[in-house]
Short mmCIF file of N, CA, C and O in Angstrom, two decimals:
data_model
loop_
_atom_site.label_atom_id
_atom_site.label_comp_id
_atom_site.label_asym_id
_atom_site.label_seq_id
_atom_site.Cartn_x
_atom_site.Cartn_y
_atom_site.Cartn_z
N MET A 7 95.66 104.15 86.77
CA MET A 7 96.87 103.80 87.48
C MET A 7 96.60 102.52 88.25
O MET A 7 95.58 102.38 88.89
N THR A 8 97.52 101.60 88.20
CA THR A 8 97.36 100.35 88.91
C THR A 8 97.84 100.50 90.35
O THR A 8 98.54 101.44 90.70
N GLN A 9 97.45 99.55 91.18
CA GLN A 9 97.86 99.57 92.59
C GLN A 9 99.38 99.59 92.71
O GLN A 9 99.92 100.28 93.55
N SER A 10 100.07 98.86 91.83
CA SER A 10 101.54 98.83 91.90
C SER A 10 102.12 100.20 91.54
O SER A 10 103.15 100.60 92.08
N ASN A 11 101.47 100.95 90.64
CA ASN A 11 101.96 102.29 90.31
C ASN A 11 101.84 103.23 91.49
O ASN A 11 102.67 104.13 91.65
N TYR A 12 100.81 103.08 92.31
CA TYR A 12 100.68 103.91 93.50
C TYR A 12 101.87 103.69 94.44
O TYR A 12 102.20 104.56 95.23
N GLN A 13 102.49 102.52 94.36
CA GLN A 13 103.62 102.20 95.23
C GLN A 13 104.97 102.54 94.60
O GLN A 13 106.01 102.43 95.25
N ALA A 14 104.97 102.98 93.36
CA ALA A 14 106.22 103.29 92.65
C ALA A 14 106.81 104.61 93.14
O ALA A 14 106.08 105.51 93.57
N ARG A 15 108.09 104.72 93.06
CA ARG A 15 108.80 105.96 93.38
C ARG A 15 108.34 107.04 92.40
O ARG A 15 108.13 106.77 91.23
N ALA A 16 108.20 108.29 92.90
CA ALA A 16 107.68 109.36 92.04
C ALA A 16 108.42 110.67 92.29
O ALA A 16 108.90 110.93 93.40
N GLU A 17 108.49 111.47 91.24
CA GLU A 17 108.99 112.84 91.36
C GLU A 17 107.82 113.77 91.08
O GLU A 17 107.04 113.55 90.14
N LEU A 18 107.71 114.80 91.89
CA LEU A 18 106.59 115.73 91.79
C LEU A 18 107.12 117.14 91.56
O LEU A 18 107.97 117.62 92.30
N TYR A 19 106.62 117.76 90.51
CA TYR A 19 106.94 119.14 90.18
C TYR A 19 105.70 119.97 90.44
O TYR A 19 104.61 119.63 89.97
N LEU A 20 105.84 121.06 91.20
CA LEU A 20 104.70 121.92 91.51
C LEU A 20 105.01 123.36 91.15
O LEU A 20 106.12 123.84 91.37
N GLY A 21 104.02 124.05 90.62
CA GLY A 21 104.18 125.46 90.29
C GLY A 21 102.92 125.99 89.65
O GLY A 21 102.05 125.24 89.22
N SER A 22 102.83 127.31 89.58
CA SER A 22 101.63 127.93 89.01
C SER A 22 101.50 127.68 87.51
O SER A 22 100.44 127.84 86.95
N ASP A 23 102.59 127.29 86.88
CA ASP A 23 102.55 126.86 85.48
C ASP A 23 103.67 125.84 85.28
O ASP A 23 104.51 125.63 86.16
N ARG A 24 103.65 125.20 84.14
CA ARG A 24 104.58 124.10 83.89
C ARG A 24 106.04 124.55 83.94
O ARG A 24 106.89 123.89 84.52
N ALA A 25 106.33 125.72 83.35
CA ALA A 25 107.71 126.22 83.33
C ALA A 25 108.22 126.48 84.75
O ALA A 25 109.35 126.12 85.09
N THR A 26 107.38 127.07 85.58
CA THR A 26 107.77 127.34 86.97
C THR A 26 107.98 126.03 87.73
O THR A 26 108.94 125.90 88.49
N ALA A 27 107.09 125.08 87.51
CA ALA A 27 107.21 123.80 88.20
C ALA A 27 108.54 123.12 87.87
O ALA A 27 109.25 122.66 88.76
N PHE A 28 108.91 123.09 86.59
CA PHE A 28 110.16 122.44 86.21
C PHE A 28 111.38 123.25 86.64
O PHE A 28 112.42 122.69 86.99
N ALA A 29 111.26 124.58 86.65
CA ALA A 29 112.37 125.43 87.08
C ALA A 29 112.67 125.23 88.57
O ALA A 29 113.84 125.30 88.98
N GLN A 30 111.64 124.98 89.36
CA GLN A 30 111.84 124.77 90.79
C GLN A 30 112.40 123.39 91.10
O GLN A 30 112.89 123.15 92.20
N GLY A 31 112.30 122.48 90.18
CA GLY A 31 112.83 121.14 90.37
C GLY A 31 111.86 120.22 91.09
O GLY A 31 110.86 120.66 91.64
N PRO A 32 112.19 118.93 91.08
CA PRO A 32 111.27 117.95 91.65
C PRO A 32 111.45 117.73 93.14
O PRO A 32 112.51 117.98 93.70
N ARG A 33 110.38 117.27 93.75
CA ARG A 33 110.43 116.70 95.10
C ARG A 33 110.28 115.21 94.89
O ARG A 33 109.41 114.77 94.15
N SER A 34 111.11 114.44 95.54
CA SER A 34 111.07 112.98 95.40
C SER A 34 110.23 112.38 96.52
O SER A 34 110.32 112.81 97.67
N PHE A 35 109.44 111.38 96.15
CA PHE A 35 108.59 110.68 97.11
C PHE A 35 108.82 109.18 96.98
O PHE A 35 109.01 108.68 95.87
N ARG A 36 108.78 108.50 98.10
CA ARG A 36 108.97 107.05 98.09
C ARG A 36 107.87 106.35 97.31
O ARG A 36 108.10 105.33 96.69
N THR A 37 106.66 106.91 97.36
CA THR A 37 105.55 106.32 96.60
C THR A 37 104.77 107.42 95.88
O THR A 37 104.70 108.57 96.34
N ALA A 38 104.15 107.04 94.78
CA ALA A 38 103.30 107.97 94.04
C ALA A 38 102.11 108.39 94.89
O ALA A 38 101.68 109.54 94.83
N ALA A 39 101.59 107.47 95.70
CA ALA A 39 100.46 107.81 96.57
C ALA A 39 100.82 108.95 97.51
O ALA A 39 100.02 109.87 97.73
N GLN A 40 102.03 108.94 98.06
CA GLN A 40 102.47 110.02 98.94
C GLN A 40 102.59 111.33 98.17
O GLN A 40 102.23 112.40 98.68
N ALA A 41 103.10 111.26 96.95
CA ALA A 41 103.24 112.46 96.12
C ALA A 41 101.87 113.05 95.80
O ALA A 41 101.66 114.26 95.88
N ILE A 42 100.92 112.19 95.47
CA ILE A 42 99.57 112.63 95.13
C ILE A 42 98.92 113.28 96.36
O ILE A 42 98.34 114.37 96.27
N ARG A 43 99.04 112.63 97.49
CA ARG A 43 98.43 113.18 98.71
C ARG A 43 99.05 114.53 99.06
O ARG A 43 98.34 115.48 99.39
N PHE A 44 100.37 114.66 98.92
CA PHE A 44 101.02 115.94 99.20
C PHE A 44 100.50 117.02 98.24
O PHE A 44 100.15 118.12 98.67
N ALA A 45 100.46 116.72 96.96
CA ALA A 45 100.04 117.71 95.96
C ALA A 45 98.61 118.18 96.19
O ALA A 45 98.31 119.37 96.09
N VAL A 46 97.72 117.26 96.52
CA VAL A 46 96.30 117.60 96.64
C VAL A 46 95.96 118.15 98.03
O VAL A 46 95.18 119.10 98.14
N GLU A 47 96.57 117.62 99.07
CA GLU A 47 96.15 117.97 100.42
C GLU A 47 97.03 119.02 101.10
O GLU A 47 96.56 119.69 102.02
N GLN A 48 98.28 119.15 100.69
CA GLN A 48 99.19 120.04 101.42
C GLN A 48 99.73 121.21 100.60
O GLN A 48 99.96 122.28 101.15
N ALA A 49 99.96 121.03 99.34
CA ALA A 49 100.53 122.10 98.52
C ALA A 49 99.46 123.16 98.25
O ALA A 49 98.26 122.90 98.32
N ALA A 50 99.92 124.35 97.93
CA ALA A 50 99.00 125.43 97.59
C ALA A 50 98.17 125.02 96.37
O ALA A 50 98.72 124.46 95.41
N PRO A 51 96.88 125.27 96.39
CA PRO A 51 96.02 124.88 95.26
C PRO A 51 96.52 125.39 93.91
O PRO A 51 96.39 124.70 92.90
N VAL A 52 97.10 126.58 93.88
CA VAL A 52 97.60 127.12 92.61
C VAL A 52 98.72 126.25 92.04
O VAL A 52 98.94 126.22 90.83
N SER A 53 99.41 125.51 92.89
CA SER A 53 100.51 124.65 92.44
C SER A 53 100.07 123.52 91.53
O SER A 53 100.87 122.97 90.78
N LEU A 54 98.79 123.14 91.62
CA LEU A 54 98.30 122.06 90.77
C LEU A 54 98.19 122.48 89.31
O LEU A 54 98.18 121.63 88.43
N ARG A 55 98.13 123.79 89.05
CA ARG A 55 98.03 124.26 87.66
C ARG A 55 99.20 123.77 86.81
O ARG A 55 99.02 123.38 85.67
N GLY A 56 100.39 123.85 87.36
CA GLY A 56 101.57 123.43 86.61
C GLY A 56 102.14 122.10 87.07
O GLY A 56 103.23 121.71 86.66
N ALA A 57 101.42 121.41 87.92
CA ALA A 57 101.92 120.17 88.52
C ALA A 57 102.16 119.08 87.48
O ALA A 57 101.40 118.93 86.53
N ARG A 58 103.23 118.35 87.71
CA ARG A 58 103.54 117.16 86.94
C ARG A 58 104.12 116.13 87.90
O ARG A 58 105.00 116.45 88.69
N MET A 59 103.62 114.92 87.82
CA MET A 59 104.20 113.81 88.57
C MET A 59 104.80 112.87 87.54
O MET A 59 104.17 112.56 86.53
N VAL A 60 106.01 112.43 87.82
CA VAL A 60 106.73 111.56 86.90
C VAL A 60 107.02 110.24 87.61
O VAL A 60 107.60 110.22 88.70
N ILE A 61 106.58 109.15 86.97
CA ILE A 61 106.88 107.79 87.43
C ILE A 61 107.49 107.08 86.23
O ILE A 61 106.77 106.71 85.30
N GLY A 62 108.79 106.94 86.22
CA GLY A 62 109.45 106.33 85.07
C GLY A 62 109.20 107.16 83.83
O GLY A 62 109.52 108.35 83.79
N ASP A 63 108.56 106.57 82.82
CA ASP A 63 108.24 107.27 81.58
C ASP A 63 106.84 107.87 81.58
O ASP A 63 106.44 108.48 80.60
N GLU A 64 106.09 107.68 82.65
CA GLU A 64 104.72 108.19 82.71
C GLU A 64 104.70 109.58 83.35
O GLU A 64 105.41 109.84 84.32
N HIS A 65 103.85 110.45 82.79
CA HIS A 65 103.69 111.81 83.30
C HIS A 65 102.21 112.04 83.60
O HIS A 65 101.35 111.64 82.83
N PHE A 66 101.94 112.69 84.73
CA PHE A 66 100.58 112.98 85.15
C PHE A 66 100.45 114.46 85.45
O PHE A 66 101.31 115.04 86.12
N SER A 67 99.38 115.09 84.98
CA SER A 67 99.13 116.51 85.19
C SER A 67 98.42 116.74 86.53
O SER A 67 98.03 115.79 87.22
N GLY A 68 98.19 118.00 86.85
CA GLY A 68 97.44 118.33 88.06
C GLY A 68 96.04 117.75 88.06
O GLY A 68 95.56 117.26 89.08
N ASP A 69 95.37 117.79 86.91
CA ASP A 69 94.03 117.19 86.81
C ASP A 69 94.09 115.68 87.04
O ASP A 69 93.20 115.11 87.68
N ASP A 70 95.13 115.05 86.54
CA ASP A 70 95.31 113.61 86.77
C ASP A 70 95.49 113.32 88.26
O ASP A 70 94.94 112.35 88.78
N LEU A 71 96.25 114.17 88.95
CA LEU A 71 96.50 113.97 90.37
C LEU A 71 95.20 114.06 91.17
O LEU A 71 94.97 113.25 92.07
N LEU A 72 94.37 115.02 90.83
CA LEU A 72 93.06 115.13 91.49
C LEU A 72 92.22 113.88 91.25
O LEU A 72 91.60 113.35 92.18
N ARG A 73 92.19 113.42 90.02
CA ARG A 73 91.41 112.23 89.66
C ARG A 73 91.94 111.01 90.42
O ARG A 73 91.16 110.21 90.96
N LEU A 74 93.25 110.85 90.49
CA LEU A 74 93.84 109.71 91.18
C LEU A 74 93.58 109.77 92.68
O LEU A 74 93.35 108.75 93.32
N HIS A 75 93.60 110.96 93.25
CA HIS A 75 93.32 111.13 94.67
C HIS A 75 91.89 110.76 95.00
O HIS A 75 91.60 110.19 96.05
N ARG A 76 90.97 111.06 94.10
CA ARG A 76 89.55 110.76 94.31
C ARG A 76 89.18 109.31 93.99
O ARG A 76 88.10 108.85 94.33
N SER A 77 90.08 108.61 93.34
CA SER A 77 89.79 107.24 92.91
C SER A 77 89.57 106.32 94.11
O SER A 77 90.24 106.43 95.13
N PRO A 78 88.65 105.37 93.98
CA PRO A 78 88.46 104.38 95.04
C PRO A 78 89.70 103.51 95.24
O PRO A 78 89.84 102.87 96.28
N ASP A 79 90.59 103.48 94.26
CA ASP A 79 91.81 102.68 94.37
C ASP A 79 92.92 103.38 95.15
O ASP A 79 93.94 102.77 95.45
N PHE A 80 92.74 104.67 95.47
CA PHE A 80 93.78 105.40 96.19
C PHE A 80 94.05 104.71 97.52
O PHE A 80 93.13 104.52 98.33
N PRO A 81 95.32 104.31 97.79
CA PRO A 81 95.59 103.43 98.92
C PRO A 81 95.78 104.11 100.28
O PRO A 81 95.84 103.42 101.29
N LEU A 82 95.86 105.42 100.33
CA LEU A 82 96.11 106.10 101.61
C LEU A 82 94.84 106.76 102.13
O LEU A 82 93.96 107.12 101.35
N PRO A 83 94.76 106.97 103.44
CA PRO A 83 93.62 107.70 103.98
C PRO A 83 93.66 109.14 103.46
O PRO A 83 94.72 109.74 103.37
N ARG A 84 92.51 109.68 103.12
CA ARG A 84 92.43 111.06 102.66
C ARG A 84 92.21 111.96 103.87
O ARG A 84 91.45 111.63 104.76
N ARG A 85 92.85 113.11 103.84
CA ARG A 85 92.73 114.04 104.96
C ARG A 85 91.51 114.92 104.83
O ARG A 85 91.10 115.56 105.77
N HIS A 86 90.93 114.99 103.63
CA HIS A 86 89.69 115.75 103.43
C HIS A 86 88.93 115.24 102.26
O HIS A 86 89.16 114.28 101.71
#
């Protein structure tokens, strides 16, 4: 993910599986970085199983969100 993608508007779906995540609908975030931080640091850990973040035509899974949060390029302070 590029630095500009971290600043892109994002929709985040969370749930214990993909069907549940999409059934509950998205949460909108002003930036992908905020969505990633919310998913990893604030949402229930089980929610990452079905997590999907959507930025335009790009889709990221829960494993992708963890990887992006751990990346040295992540632009926000990490809470843990």
